[in-house]
Amino acid sequence: MPPRKNELAAWGEAALRELRGPVVGEVRRKLAQWRDPRARLLRKRKRAKQNATAGTVGTGVLGVGAYGAYAPHAFGLPVGAGALETMLDVAAFGVGGVAVAAAFGTVAEWRRYRRLLRTPLPEAAPEPVELPPNGSQAREPMRLLRDAEQSLHQALTQLGGGGFEEATDARATADRAATALREVASRLQAVEAALPHVPATEQADLRADVRRLRAELDEGVEGYRYLVAAAGRAVAASGAPEQRHAVQDATDRLAGLATALHELGWGSGTAGSADQPRT
């Protein structure tokens, strides 16, 4: 292959690699939104309202048509006689029957819509977050965190619907922990990006910072997954009282990890040696 074709092929492969991440991420986000119980309930409400509205309009049109066939003089139309009058009476009876059936269906659809409106909306599922690039030490922990978030959301939705009060505290703590972990992942990626551009004498220190930040990520994600496990056991046990303590213990542990991560990153305006000028 000529050199220019090789160069064009390399550019094409590079472009595909750049596009693959955003495209796959967008597809995953759309799929998650479609499967989300909250989105499903909203779609059901929308369809029920549309069906009820269409039924109301259709019932009205059929009713007017039946009345027009029964009493055409009310609309200024000539009154038929003989066979025409009989045909109009039959048409009025037939269209009127369809109108009555449509009215029953419309009432049922409006009742369904009202029932769906009274159904509480589930908590929105966390949107899939784009992962760090391949080769980053932050990618695998963030992949585990993304998957754990989806699992925890499903478990806590089940528990919350069953009156499991600890689910609310667990959800808030999990959200705070996920935010703190993503902050650590961002710092880790920043250190990785700086590595190729620092003097050789600084390489060892920065690599140590990468290992430290990765260890913090691993510990935080592990704590998050403990909460997922506790919530899963509570769902399996139908929210048994003894499982409430397990969920609360896992929540408290994760809350401590989240606080520690936040303080390490922002408590003194720095994130350790990775963010401080060296002397």
mmCIF file of C-alpha atoms in Angstrom:
data_model
loop_
_atom_site.group_PDB
_atom_site.id
_atom_site.type_symbol
_atom_site.label_atom_id
_atom_site.label_comp_id
_atom_site.label_asym_id
_atom_site.label_seq_id
_atom_site.Cartn_x
_atom_site.Cartn_y
_atom_site.Cartn_z
ATOM 1 C CA MET A 1 0.000 0.000 0.000
ATOM 2 C CA PRO A 2 1.420 3.455 -0.891
ATOM 3 C CA PRO A 3 2.568 5.639 1.983
ATOM 4 C CA ARG A 4 -0.279 8.126 1.491
ATOM 5 C CA LYS A 5 -2.867 5.362 1.686
ATOM 6 C CA ASN A 6 -1.204 4.075 4.852
ATOM 7 C CA GLU A 7 -1.436 7.556 6.317
ATOM 8 C CA LEU A 8 -5.117 7.909 5.372
ATOM 9 C CA ALA A 9 -5.862 4.477 6.854
ATOM 10 C CA ALA A 10 -4.138 5.447 10.097
ATOM 11 C CA TRP A 11 -6.148 8.666 10.254
ATOM 12 C CA GLY A 12 -9.356 6.709 9.675
ATOM 13 C CA GLU A 13 -8.563 4.254 12.466
ATOM 14 C CA ALA A 14 -7.721 7.114 14.806
ATOM 15 C CA ALA A 15 -11.011 8.837 13.982
ATOM 16 C CA LEU A 16 -12.954 5.632 14.655
ATOM 17 C CA ARG A 17 -11.252 5.210 18.014
ATOM 18 C CA GLU A 18 -12.157 8.772 18.961
ATOM 19 C CA LEU A 19 -15.779 8.368 17.876
ATOM 20 C CA ARG A 20 -16.349 4.924 19.351
ATOM 21 C CA GLY A 21 -16.318 6.089 22.957
ATOM 22 C CA PRO A 22 -18.905 8.907 22.638
ATOM 23 C CA VAL A 23 -21.141 6.877 20.322
ATOM 24 C CA VAL A 24 -21.172 3.800 22.548
ATOM 25 C CA GLY A 25 -21.678 6.004 25.601
ATOM 26 C CA GLU A 26 -24.669 7.720 23.999
ATOM 27 C CA VAL A 27 -26.222 4.382 22.988
ATOM 28 C CA ARG A 28 -25.735 3.061 26.521
ATOM 29 C CA ARG A 29 -27.293 6.214 27.988
ATOM 30 C CA LYS A 30 -30.350 5.998 25.716
ATOM 31 C CA LEU A 31 -30.812 2.309 26.515
ATOM 32 C CA ALA A 32 -30.581 2.962 30.248
ATOM 33 C CA GLN A 33 -33.151 5.760 29.958
ATOM 34 C CA TRP A 34 -35.523 3.472 28.072
ATOM 35 C CA ARG A 35 -35.253 0.698 30.686
ATOM 36 C CA ASP A 36 -35.526 3.044 33.663
ATOM 37 C CA PRO A 37 -38.739 2.318 35.664
ATOM 38 C CA ARG A 38 -39.314 6.060 36.055
ATOM 39 C CA ALA A 39 -39.176 6.574 32.290
ATOM 40 C CA ARG A 40 -41.473 3.573 31.774
ATOM 41 C CA LEU A 41 -44.099 5.018 34.117
ATOM 42 C CA LEU A 42 -43.895 8.411 32.394
ATOM 43 C CA ARG A 43 -44.384 6.714 29.018
ATOM 44 C CA LYS A 44 -47.412 4.835 30.358
ATOM 45 C CA ARG A 45 -48.902 8.094 31.629
ATOM 46 C CA LYS A 46 -48.336 9.772 28.284
ATOM 47 C CA ARG A 47 -49.910 6.903 26.319
ATOM 48 C CA ALA A 48 -52.885 6.698 28.689
ATOM 49 C CA LYS A 49 -53.536 10.439 28.361
ATOM 50 C CA GLN A 50 -53.245 10.305 24.582
ATOM 51 C CA ASN A 51 -55.612 7.324 24.384
ATOM 52 C CA ALA A 52 -58.107 8.963 26.742
ATOM 53 C CA THR A 53 -58.024 12.226 24.797
ATOM 54 C CA ALA A 54 -58.420 10.438 21.462
ATOM 55 C CA GLY A 55 -61.281 8.386 22.911
ATOM 56 C CA THR A 56 -63.037 11.514 24.132
ATOM 57 C CA VAL A 57 -62.785 13.153 20.720
ATOM 58 C CA GLY A 58 -63.893 9.967 18.958
ATOM 59 C CA THR A 59 -66.841 9.496 21.296
ATOM 60 C CA GLY A 60 -67.923 13.070 20.688
ATOM 61 C CA VAL A 61 -67.730 12.709 16.910
ATOM 62 C CA LEU A 62 -69.663 9.423 16.960
ATOM 63 C CA GLY A 63 -72.276 10.897 19.293
ATOM 64 C CA VAL A 64 -72.818 13.890 17.032
ATOM 65 C CA GLY A 65 -73.027 11.591 14.028
ATOM 66 C CA ALA A 66 -75.602 9.360 15.728
ATOM 67 C CA TYR A 67 -77.724 12.340 16.738
ATOM 68 C CA GLY A 68 -77.447 13.814 13.255
ATOM 69 C CA ALA A 69 -78.734 10.565 11.742
ATOM 70 C CA TYR A 70 -81.562 10.377 14.297
ATOM 71 C CA ALA A 71 -82.614 14.036 14.074
ATOM 72 C CA PRO A 72 -81.207 15.586 10.868
ATOM 73 C CA HIS A 73 -83.595 18.529 11.182
ATOM 74 C CA ALA A 74 -81.592 19.693 14.206
ATOM 75 C CA PHE A 75 -78.739 20.468 11.849
ATOM 76 C CA GLY A 76 -80.940 22.028 9.170
ATOM 77 C CA LEU A 77 -80.924 18.889 6.987
ATOM 78 C CA PRO A 78 -84.021 17.610 5.206
ATOM 79 C CA VAL A 79 -85.889 14.847 6.967
ATOM 80 C CA GLY A 80 -86.008 11.669 4.896
ATOM 81 C CA ALA A 81 -89.080 9.552 4.349
ATOM 82 C CA GLY A 82 -89.723 5.902 3.688
ATOM 83 C CA ALA A 83 -86.627 3.838 3.031
ATOM 84 C CA LEU A 84 -84.266 6.794 3.648
ATOM 85 C CA GLU A 85 -85.786 7.397 7.071
ATOM 86 C CA THR A 86 -85.366 3.732 7.942
ATOM 87 C CA MET A 87 -81.724 3.814 6.833
ATOM 88 C CA LEU A 88 -81.101 6.888 8.961
ATOM 89 C CA ASP A 89 -82.690 5.219 11.991
ATOM 90 C CA VAL A 90 -80.526 2.123 11.514
ATOM 91 C CA ALA A 91 -77.425 4.301 11.078
ATOM 92 C CA ALA A 92 -78.290 6.270 14.218
ATOM 93 C CA PHE A 93 -78.728 3.047 16.180
ATOM 94 C CA GLY A 94 -75.450 1.572 14.883
ATOM 95 C CA VAL A 95 -73.350 4.706 15.312
ATOM 96 C CA GLY A 96 -74.940 5.347 18.697
ATOM 97 C CA GLY A 97 -73.989 1.845 19.845
ATOM 98 C CA VAL A 98 -70.404 2.401 18.747
ATOM 99 C CA ALA A 99 -70.413 5.756 20.546
ATOM 100 C CA VAL A 100 -71.611 4.117 23.769
ATOM 101 C CA ALA A 101 -68.891 1.444 23.516
ATOM 102 C CA ALA A 102 -66.282 4.131 22.833
ATOM 103 C CA ALA A 103 -67.531 6.087 25.848
ATOM 104 C CA PHE A 104 -67.041 3.090 28.140
ATOM 105 C CA GLY A 105 -63.519 2.583 26.772
ATOM 106 C CA THR A 106 -62.740 6.264 27.203
ATOM 107 C CA VAL A 107 -63.921 6.283 30.823
ATOM 108 C CA ALA A 108 -61.756 3.238 31.535
ATOM 109 C CA GLU A 109 -58.747 4.940 29.921
ATOM 110 C CA TRP A 110 -59.250 8.113 31.964
ATOM 111 C CA ARG A 111 -59.481 6.006 35.152
ATOM 112 C CA ARG A 112 -56.244 4.251 34.168
ATOM 113 C CA TYR A 113 -54.575 7.617 33.584
ATOM 114 C CA ARG A 114 -55.676 8.888 36.994
ATOM 115 C CA ARG A 115 -54.407 5.694 38.633
ATOM 116 C CA LEU A 116 -51.011 6.132 36.932
ATOM 117 C CA LEU A 117 -50.893 9.748 38.117
ATOM 118 C CA ARG A 118 -51.375 8.557 41.706
ATOM 119 C CA THR A 119 -48.540 6.033 41.359
ATOM 120 C CA PRO A 120 -45.370 7.606 42.830
ATOM 121 C CA LEU A 121 -42.560 8.088 40.362
ATOM 122 C CA PRO A 122 -39.500 5.921 41.145
ATOM 123 C CA GLU A 123 -36.159 7.591 41.661
ATOM 124 C CA ALA A 124 -34.406 8.336 38.387
ATOM 125 C CA ALA A 125 -31.669 5.850 37.531
ATOM 126 C CA PRO A 126 -28.117 7.220 37.398
ATOM 127 C CA GLU A 127 -27.094 8.014 33.848
ATOM 128 C CA PRO A 128 -24.158 5.979 32.552
ATOM 129 C CA VAL A 129 -21.041 8.119 32.819
ATOM 130 C CA GLU A 130 -18.361 8.054 30.150
ATOM 131 C CA LEU A 131 -15.429 5.980 31.329
ATOM 132 C CA PRO A 132 -11.805 7.169 31.415
ATOM 133 C CA PRO A 133 -9.806 6.255 28.302
ATOM 134 C CA ASN A 134 -8.262 2.843 27.774
ATOM 135 C CA GLY A 135 -4.917 2.559 29.508
ATOM 136 C CA SER A 136 -5.888 4.842 32.387
ATOM 137 C CA GLN A 137 -5.590 3.419 35.896
ATOM 138 C CA ALA A 138 -8.982 5.023 36.615
ATOM 139 C CA ARG A 139 -10.894 3.113 33.944
ATOM 140 C CA GLU A 140 -11.451 -0.222 35.697
ATOM 141 C CA PRO A 141 -12.579 1.266 39.052
ATOM 142 C CA MET A 142 -14.941 3.619 37.214
ATOM 143 C CA ARG A 143 -16.359 0.723 35.189
ATOM 144 C CA LEU A 144 -17.026 -1.197 38.397
ATOM 145 C CA LEU A 145 -18.596 1.896 39.959
ATOM 146 C CA ARG A 146 -20.868 2.471 36.945
ATOM 147 C CA ASP A 147 -22.148 -1.108 37.037
ATOM 148 C CA ALA A 148 -22.542 -1.036 40.820
ATOM 149 C CA GLU A 149 -24.597 2.176 40.615
ATOM 150 C CA GLN A 150 -27.099 0.532 38.288
ATOM 151 C CA SER A 151 -27.397 -2.539 40.532
ATOM 152 C CA LEU A 152 -27.779 -0.460 43.683
ATOM 153 C CA HIS A 153 -30.463 1.680 42.069
ATOM 154 C CA GLN A 154 -32.538 -1.405 41.248
ATOM 155 C CA ALA A 155 -32.132 -2.872 44.734
ATOM 156 C CA LEU A 156 -32.955 0.380 46.549
ATOM 157 C CA THR A 157 -35.976 0.950 44.303
ATOM 158 C CA GLN A 158 -37.291 -2.441 45.402
ATOM 159 C CA LEU A 159 -36.583 -1.711 49.069
ATOM 160 C CA GLY A 160 -37.995 1.818 48.965
ATOM 161 C CA GLY A 161 -41.244 0.581 47.470
ATOM 162 C CA GLY A 162 -41.552 -1.827 50.396
ATOM 163 C CA GLY A 163 -41.213 0.856 53.066
ATOM 164 C CA PHE A 164 -37.533 0.163 53.775
ATOM 165 C CA GLU A 165 -36.636 3.513 55.404
ATOM 166 C CA GLU A 166 -32.887 2.922 55.264
ATOM 167 C CA ALA A 167 -33.064 3.016 51.450
ATOM 168 C CA THR A 168 -33.268 6.825 51.387
ATOM 169 C CA ASP A 169 -30.151 7.278 53.522
ATOM 170 C CA ALA A 170 -28.320 4.615 51.522
ATOM 171 C CA ARG A 171 -29.171 6.325 48.229
ATOM 172 C CA ALA A 172 -27.978 9.751 49.389
ATOM 173 C CA THR A 173 -24.745 8.304 50.779
ATOM 174 C CA ALA A 174 -24.112 6.313 47.593
ATOM 175 C CA ASP A 175 -24.571 9.424 45.442
ATOM 176 C CA ARG A 176 -22.123 11.362 47.585
ATOM 177 C CA ALA A 177 -19.592 8.528 47.477
ATOM 178 C CA ALA A 178 -19.872 8.214 43.692
ATOM 179 C CA THR A 179 -19.237 11.940 43.307
ATOM 180 C CA ALA A 180 -16.162 11.762 45.549
ATOM 181 C CA LEU A 181 -14.818 8.737 43.654
ATOM 182 C CA ARG A 182 -15.189 10.494 40.322
ATOM 183 C CA GLU A 183 -13.290 13.454 41.731
ATOM 184 C CA VAL A 184 -10.446 11.107 42.649
ATOM 185 C CA ALA A 185 -10.591 9.566 39.170
ATOM 186 C CA SER A 186 -10.325 13.028 37.600
ATOM 187 C CA ARG A 187 -7.240 13.819 39.691
ATOM 188 C CA LEU A 188 -5.714 10.483 38.746
ATOM 189 C CA GLN A 189 -6.231 11.182 35.050
ATOM 190 C CA ALA A 190 -4.699 14.631 35.458
ATOM 191 C CA VAL A 191 -1.579 13.107 37.024
ATOM 192 C CA GLU A 192 -1.383 10.520 34.236
ATOM 193 C CA ALA A 193 -1.634 13.271 31.641
ATOM 194 C CA ALA A 194 1.236 15.135 33.303
ATOM 195 C CA LEU A 195 3.571 12.133 33.418
ATOM 196 C CA PRO A 196 4.934 12.361 29.841
ATOM 197 C CA HIS A 197 5.766 16.040 30.260
ATOM 198 C CA VAL A 198 7.745 16.147 33.518
ATOM 199 C CA PRO A 199 11.498 15.741 34.052
ATOM 200 C CA ALA A 200 12.824 12.240 34.634
ATOM 201 C CA THR A 201 13.597 13.152 38.251
ATOM 202 C CA GLU A 202 9.872 13.692 38.904
ATOM 203 C CA GLN A 203 8.650 10.514 37.216
ATOM 204 C CA ALA A 204 9.036 8.240 40.248
ATOM 205 C CA ASP A 205 7.119 10.592 42.552
ATOM 206 C CA LEU A 206 4.265 11.039 40.096
ATOM 207 C CA ARG A 207 4.005 7.304 39.511
ATOM 208 C CA ALA A 208 3.768 6.856 43.265
ATOM 209 C CA ASP A 209 0.926 9.394 43.257
ATOM 210 C CA VAL A 210 -0.827 7.381 40.540
ATOM 211 C CA ARG A 211 -0.571 4.229 42.662
ATOM 212 C CA ARG A 212 -1.856 6.058 45.733
ATOM 213 C CA LEU A 213 -4.850 7.514 43.913
ATOM 214 C CA ARG A 214 -5.630 4.140 42.369
ATOM 215 C CA ALA A 215 -5.533 2.560 45.833
ATOM 216 C CA GLU A 216 -7.989 5.202 47.077
ATOM 217 C CA LEU A 217 -10.281 4.421 44.154
ATOM 218 C CA ASP A 218 -10.115 0.692 44.787
ATOM 219 C CA GLU A 219 -10.942 1.138 48.467
ATOM 220 C CA GLY A 220 -13.853 3.461 47.737
ATOM 221 C CA VAL A 221 -15.346 1.239 45.041
ATOM 222 C CA GLU A 222 -15.000 -1.775 47.323
ATOM 223 C CA GLY A 223 -16.970 0.038 50.014
ATOM 224 C CA TYR A 224 -19.620 0.950 47.449
ATOM 225 C CA ARG A 225 -19.918 -2.674 46.387
ATOM 226 C CA TYR A 226 -20.349 -3.742 50.030
ATOM 227 C CA LEU A 227 -23.437 -1.532 50.109
ATOM 228 C CA VAL A 228 -24.693 -3.132 46.889
ATOM 229 C CA ALA A 229 -24.255 -6.577 48.463
ATOM 230 C CA ALA A 230 -26.106 -5.546 51.639
ATOM 231 C CA ALA A 231 -28.976 -4.069 49.607
ATOM 232 C CA GLY A 232 -29.139 -7.218 47.485
ATOM 233 C CA ARG A 233 -29.376 -9.412 50.570
ATOM 234 C CA ALA A 234 -32.118 -7.171 51.954
ATOM 235 C CA VAL A 235 -34.110 -7.553 48.721
ATOM 236 C CA ALA A 236 -33.665 -11.330 48.823
ATOM 237 C CA ALA A 237 -34.884 -11.355 52.438
ATOM 238 C CA SER A 238 -37.845 -9.068 51.602
ATOM 239 C CA GLY A 239 -36.501 -6.312 53.837
ATOM 240 C CA ALA A 240 -36.242 -8.446 56.967
ATOM 241 C CA PRO A 241 -35.396 -6.450 60.153
ATOM 242 C CA GLU A 242 -31.949 -8.002 60.535
ATOM 243 C CA GLN A 243 -31.067 -6.830 57.022
ATOM 244 C CA ARG A 244 -31.844 -3.234 57.963
ATOM 245 C CA HIS A 245 -28.819 -3.221 60.284
ATOM 246 C CA ALA A 246 -26.587 -4.678 57.545
ATOM 247 C CA VAL A 247 -27.649 -1.993 55.076
ATOM 248 C CA GLN A 248 -27.172 0.747 57.669
ATOM 249 C CA ASP A 249 -23.713 -0.568 58.600
ATOM 250 C CA ALA A 250 -22.647 -0.644 54.937
ATOM 251 C CA THR A 251 -24.083 2.855 54.482
ATOM 252 C CA ASP A 252 -22.163 4.212 57.464
ATOM 253 C CA ARG A 253 -18.951 2.625 56.221
ATOM 254 C CA LEU A 254 -19.413 4.114 52.769
ATOM 255 C CA ALA A 255 -20.228 7.506 54.280
ATOM 256 C CA GLY A 256 -16.924 7.419 56.151
ATOM 257 C CA LEU A 257 -15.039 6.536 52.976
ATOM 258 C CA ALA A 258 -16.762 9.320 51.049
ATOM 259 C CA THR A 259 -15.906 11.865 53.737
ATOM 260 C CA ALA A 260 -12.292 10.736 53.798
ATOM 261 C CA LEU A 261 -11.972 10.955 50.016
ATOM 262 C CA HIS A 262 -13.548 14.398 49.978
ATOM 263 C CA GLU A 263 -11.266 15.677 52.738
ATOM 264 C CA LEU A 264 -8.184 14.241 51.029
ATOM 265 C CA GLY A 265 -9.065 16.039 47.844
ATOM 266 C CA TRP A 266 -10.440 19.338 49.082
ATOM 267 C CA GLY A 267 -9.940 19.636 52.811
ATOM 268 C CA SER A 268 -6.768 21.654 52.490
ATOM 269 C CA GLY A 269 -7.192 22.727 48.878
ATOM 270 C CA THR A 270 -4.832 19.990 47.684
ATOM 271 C CA ALA A 271 -4.926 16.280 46.952
ATOM 272 C CA GLY A 272 -1.638 15.278 48.396
ATOM 273 C CA SER A 273 1.738 15.257 46.705
ATOM 274 C CA ALA A 274 0.191 14.972 43.258
ATOM 275 C CA ASP A 275 -1.208 18.486 43.505
ATOM 276 C CA GLN A 276 1.537 20.201 45.493
ATOM 277 C CA PRO A 277 4.617 21.857 44.024
ATOM 278 C CA ARG A 278 7.749 19.903 44.813
ATOM 279 C CA THR A 279 10.759 21.397 46.505
#
